[in-house]
Amino acid sequence: EDKVVQSPLSLVVHEGDTVTLNCSYEVTNFRSLLWYKQEKKAPTFLFMLTSSGIEKKSGRLSSILDKKELFSILNITATQTGDSAVYLCAVEARSQGAQKLVFGQGTRLTINP
Amino acid sequence: GAVVSQHPSRVICKSGTSVKIECRSLDFQATTMFWYRQFPKQSLMLMATSNEGSKATYEQGVEKDKFLINHASLTLSTLTVTSAHPEDSSFYICSAWGRAGEQYFGPGTRLTVT
């Protein structure tokens, strides 16, 4: 059974800290790994990773994938209160001839001022 | 990025009635759309894959007669929750693949069944 596990499930830090969120996976026919940020509504897309070792960066956020060890990390530097959200990791897998996303449980990140 | 819309954003209905939720891809064609359900403080659970012009593919444990999916055009998929019960109250989200292979989500529909 395809599985995506995120850790920690919950994290509380102070503004300005750097955080690292983890995502490990076990899926058949891996195609890509995606990170999303979810505030009050639906998830918004952050990164899509397909190749090992290539860091993707967007402002204070960065992410990297290790396909040998089957995990990814999402880093946020100089955190701000607006970074408070649930961060979801999802893996695109091919199952029964169809592509679909398998989501992790999410990491609830709280940034205190 | 690709834009996906949902309607309504929020709906309250009485137990036993049916509710239809629409999902539209606004600036692209989507032969495949996905329907997810999310309970409070939980992650997204895939309910079904909606295929334009053919039957939807349901995930294990999802009742296809209760959650009717119709994907009649390349820009519209609908989810109808039939004979809704309070335990069907949830946040329903649709999504579609973007051009670069990422999946874009609609804003979600919060269903409350009283």
Coordinates of C-alpha atoms in Angstrom, one line a residue:
Chain A
E1 CA 0.0 0.0 0.0
D2 CA 1.3 3.5 -0.9
K3 CA 2.3 5.5 2.1
V4 CA 3.5 9.0 2.9
V5 CA 4.6 9.9 6.4
Q6 CA 5.4 13.4 7.6
S7 CA 7.2 14.5 10.7
P8 CA 6.8 16.2 13.0
L9 CA 3.0 16.4 13.0
S10 CA 3.1 19.7 14.9
L11 CA 5.8 22.3 15.4
V12 CA 5.8 25.6 17.3
V13 CA 8.7 28.0 16.9
H14 CA 9.4 31.7 17.3
E15 CA 9.5 34.2 14.5
G16 CA 13.0 34.2 12.9
D17 CA 13.7 30.6 13.6
T18 CA 14.6 28.1 10.8
V19 CA 12.4 24.9 10.5
T20 CA 12.9 21.7 8.6
L21 CA 9.8 19.5 7.8
N22 CA 10.3 15.9 6.8
C23 CA 8.5 13.6 4.4
S24 CA 9.2 10.0 3.8
Y25 CA 7.4 7.8 1.3
E26 CA 6.9 4.2 0.1
V27 CA 5.0 4.1 -3.2
T28 CA 5.1 2.0 -6.3
N29 CA 5.9 3.7 -9.6
F30 CA 7.0 7.0 -8.1
R31 CA 6.7 10.0 -10.4
S32 CA 7.1 13.1 -8.3
L33 CA 6.8 14.6 -4.8
L34 CA 4.9 17.8 -4.2
W35 CA 4.8 20.2 -1.2
Y36 CA 1.7 22.3 -0.5
K37 CA 0.8 24.9 2.1
Q38 CA -2.7 24.9 3.5
E39 CA -4.1 27.7 5.5
K40 CA -7.9 28.0 5.9
K41 CA -8.9 26.8 2.5
A42 CA -7.5 24.4 -0.1
P43 CA -3.8 23.7 -0.5
T44 CA -1.6 26.0 -2.5
F45 CA 1.2 24.6 -4.5
L46 CA 4.8 25.2 -3.4
F47 CA 7.2 22.8 -5.1
M48 CA 7.3 19.7 -7.3
L49 CA 10.4 17.5 -7.1
T50 CA 11.3 14.8 -9.5
S51 CA 15.1 14.5 -9.4
S52 CA 17.3 13.6 -6.4
G53 CA 19.7 16.2 -5.0
I54 CA 18.4 19.2 -6.9
E55 CA 17.3 21.9 -4.5
K56 CA 14.3 23.9 -5.4
K57 CA 14.1 27.4 -3.9
S58 CA 11.4 30.1 -3.6
G59 CA 12.3 33.0 -1.4
R60 CA 12.8 31.7 2.2
L61 CA 11.5 28.2 1.3
S62 CA 13.6 25.4 -0.2
S63 CA 13.1 21.7 -0.7
I64 CA 15.1 18.7 -1.8
L65 CA 14.4 15.1 -2.7
D66 CA 16.4 12.0 -2.0
K67 CA 15.1 9.2 -4.1
K68 CA 17.5 6.6 -2.8
E69 CA 16.5 7.1 0.8
L70 CA 12.9 7.9 -0.2
F71 CA 12.4 11.2 1.6
S72 CA 12.2 15.0 1.1
I73 CA 12.7 18.0 3.4
L74 CA 11.1 21.4 3.3
N75 CA 13.2 24.2 4.8
I76 CA 11.8 27.6 5.9
T77 CA 14.4 30.2 7.0
A78 CA 13.7 33.4 8.9
T79 CA 10.2 32.3 9.6
Q80 CA 7.3 34.8 9.8
T81 CA 3.9 34.5 11.4
G82 CA 2.4 34.3 7.9
D83 CA 4.2 31.0 7.5
S84 CA 1.9 29.4 10.1
A85 CA -0.1 26.8 8.2
V86 CA -0.3 23.1 7.6
Y87 CA 2.3 21.9 5.2
L88 CA 1.3 18.8 3.1
C89 CA 3.6 16.5 1.3
A90 CA 2.1 14.4 -1.5
V91 CA 3.6 11.8 -3.8
E92 CA 2.4 11.2 -7.3
A93 CA 2.2 7.5 -8.0
R94 CA 0.8 5.4 -10.7
S95 CA -1.7 2.9 -9.6
Q96 CA -4.0 0.7 -11.8
G97 CA -3.1 2.7 -14.9
A98 CA -3.9 6.0 -13.3
Q99 CA -1.8 8.8 -11.8
K100 CA -2.9 10.0 -8.4
L101 CA -1.5 11.9 -5.3
V102 CA -1.0 10.2 -2.0
F103 CA -0.9 12.7 0.9
G104 CA 0.9 12.6 4.2
Q105 CA -0.8 13.7 7.4
G106 CA 0.6 17.2 7.2
T107 CA 2.8 19.2 9.6
R108 CA 1.0 21.9 11.5
L109 CA 3.5 24.8 11.8
T110 CA 2.8 27.6 14.2
I111 CA 5.1 30.7 14.3
N112 CA 4.8 32.7 17.4
P113 CA 5.8 36.4 17.3
Chain B
G1 CA -0.6 28.6 -12.6
A2 CA -3.8 26.8 -13.5
V3 CA -7.0 27.9 -11.9
V4 CA -9.7 25.6 -10.6
S5 CA -12.9 26.9 -9.2
Q6 CA -15.6 25.2 -7.0
H7 CA -19.2 26.1 -6.3
P8 CA -20.6 26.5 -3.8
S9 CA -18.0 27.4 -1.3
R10 CA -20.2 26.6 1.6
V11 CA -23.5 24.7 1.8
I12 CA -25.8 23.6 4.6
C13 CA -28.5 21.0 3.9
K14 CA -30.9 18.8 5.8
S15 CA -30.3 15.2 6.4
G16 CA -31.7 13.1 3.5
T17 CA -31.4 15.7 0.8
S18 CA -28.8 15.7 -2.0
V19 CA -26.2 18.3 -2.7
K20 CA -24.3 19.0 -5.9
I21 CA -20.8 20.5 -5.9
E22 CA -19.3 21.8 -9.2
C23 CA -15.6 21.9 -10.0
R24 CA -14.4 23.8 -13.1
S25 CA -11.0 24.3 -14.7
L26 CA -11.0 27.9 -15.8
D27 CA -8.2 28.3 -18.2
F28 CA -7.4 24.8 -19.3
Q29 CA -9.0 21.5 -20.2
A30 CA -8.9 18.7 -17.7
T31 CA -9.6 15.2 -18.9
T32 CA -9.1 14.0 -15.3
M33 CA -10.1 15.7 -12.1
F34 CA -9.9 14.4 -8.5
W35 CA -12.3 14.7 -5.6
Y36 CA -10.9 14.7 -2.0
R37 CA -12.5 14.9 1.4
Q38 CA -10.8 16.4 4.4
F39 CA -12.1 16.1 7.9
P40 CA -11.0 18.6 10.6
K41 CA -7.3 18.5 11.4
Q42 CA -6.8 15.6 9.0
S43 CA -5.1 15.3 5.6
L44 CA -6.8 15.0 2.3
M45 CA -8.3 11.6 1.4
L46 CA -8.8 10.9 -2.3
M47 CA -12.4 9.8 -2.9
A48 CA -12.4 9.3 -6.6
T49 CA -10.9 10.1 -10.0
S50 CA -13.2 11.8 -12.4
N51 CA -12.6 10.9 -16.1
E52 CA -14.2 13.0 -18.9
G53 CA -16.6 10.9 -20.9
S54 CA -16.3 7.8 -18.8
K55 CA -17.1 6.4 -15.4
A56 CA -15.3 7.7 -12.3
T57 CA -12.8 5.5 -10.5
Y58 CA -13.6 5.3 -6.8
E59 CA -11.1 4.6 -4.0
Q60 CA -11.7 1.7 -1.7
G61 CA -14.4 2.3 0.9
V62 CA -16.0 5.1 -1.0
E63 CA -19.6 4.4 -2.0
K64 CA -20.1 5.2 -5.7
D65 CA -23.9 5.2 -5.3
K66 CA -23.7 7.8 -2.6
F67 CA -21.1 10.0 -4.1
L68 CA -22.1 10.4 -7.8
I69 CA -19.5 11.9 -10.1
N70 CA -20.2 13.3 -13.5
H71 CA -17.5 14.6 -15.8
A72 CA -19.5 15.7 -18.8
S73 CA -17.1 18.2 -20.3
L74 CA -13.4 19.0 -20.4
T75 CA -13.8 21.8 -17.9
L76 CA -16.5 20.6 -15.5
S77 CA -16.8 17.7 -13.0
T78 CA -19.7 17.5 -10.5
L79 CA -19.9 15.6 -7.2
T80 CA -23.4 14.9 -5.9
V81 CA -23.7 13.7 -2.3
T82 CA -27.0 11.8 -2.3
S83 CA -29.2 11.3 0.8
A84 CA -26.7 13.3 2.9
H85 CA -26.2 12.5 6.6
P86 CA -24.4 14.4 9.3
E87 CA -21.4 12.2 9.0
D88 CA -21.0 13.4 5.4
S89 CA -20.3 16.9 6.8
S90 CA -16.7 17.7 5.6
F91 CA -14.6 19.8 3.4
Y92 CA -14.7 18.6 -0.2
I93 CA -11.9 19.7 -2.6
C94 CA -11.4 19.0 -6.3
S95 CA -8.2 19.2 -8.2
A96 CA -6.8 18.9 -11.7
W97 CA -3.4 18.4 -13.3
G98 CA -1.6 21.5 -14.4
R99 CA 0.4 21.8 -17.6
A100 CA 3.7 21.1 -15.8
G101 CA 2.5 18.0 -14.0
E102 CA 1.6 19.6 -10.7
Q103 CA -1.9 19.3 -9.3
Y104 CA -3.9 22.4 -8.6
F105 CA -6.8 22.5 -6.1
G106 CA -10.1 24.3 -6.1
P107 CA -10.9 26.5 -3.1
G108 CA -13.0 23.7 -1.5
T109 CA -16.6 23.3 -0.5
R110 CA -17.6 23.1 3.2
L111 CA -20.7 20.9 3.5
T112 CA -22.7 20.8 6.7
V113 CA -25.5 18.4 7.0
T114 CA -28.0 19.1 9.8

